[in-house]
């Protein structure tokens, strides 16, 4: 326990990613909350609104068209993911990515094909790919939800600029 208190507030540089070669600096949740980049930006608000809208749309489909357990699970999960993203909870990033994957599963299985909403499903899939890619690779989502940011090469002879 005393070791944790000693490292609190310090930057911890991780090992290089073997695939991309990037190095992440890990910070604490308190440091993220205190930093101006630790707040939601327009893109993250858009992802939250997208997931909330998908929950509302799935609720309409569940109630009036399809029924079943899967749509109910999606409604609950999309609402939880949107709330976790909005309140900047660490599982929010992965929940958002999982919610986007659920939309892609619906698109791939043709869940809305019988209803005649193929074009709408394609739009959902495109938006889900964009939102999921941003949650997975964006600098601000990595900082807020995974408490890490990309390190510069200043310590290796480069510059931080």
Phi, psi and omega in degrees: 000323181291330178295323180295321179293327180290326182270354181296131179086002179258155176272133179242113179275126181275175178288161177293140175290126184293337182273306185267340182079007181277151177242130181257144172253124182264138180232171180273164178296327179293323179293322179294316181296329182276342184275144179298330178284355179277004178261160179290142175254184184299320181295319179290323174298321178296321178294319178297315180295321177300313181293322176296318177296321177294324176296317179295318180295318178294327177295318177297313179297318181296319184285315190255340188242298192264309189074200178087169185280322186301315180296321177296319177297317179298316180302310182295316183293319179297320178295317178296319179295317179296319179293318180295322177293316182296319182271010175057041176278141183306323178288352183300322180298311181288327177294321177296318178295319178295321178297320177295323177294325178296322177296319179293326176296317177300319180293317183291328181272355179070034184304324182257012183295321182290336182277344179091020182255041183296318180293320177296318179296323177295318176298318176299317182295317179296315178295323179293321177296315180297314180293316180295320178296319178295317179295329182279321189245349184293148181293314182292316176299323177296321180291314185286312190264336179247000177053051178208158175215161182288132178279146172281176180261025183296325181281355183238030176090355180266197177234159181276352187287000000 
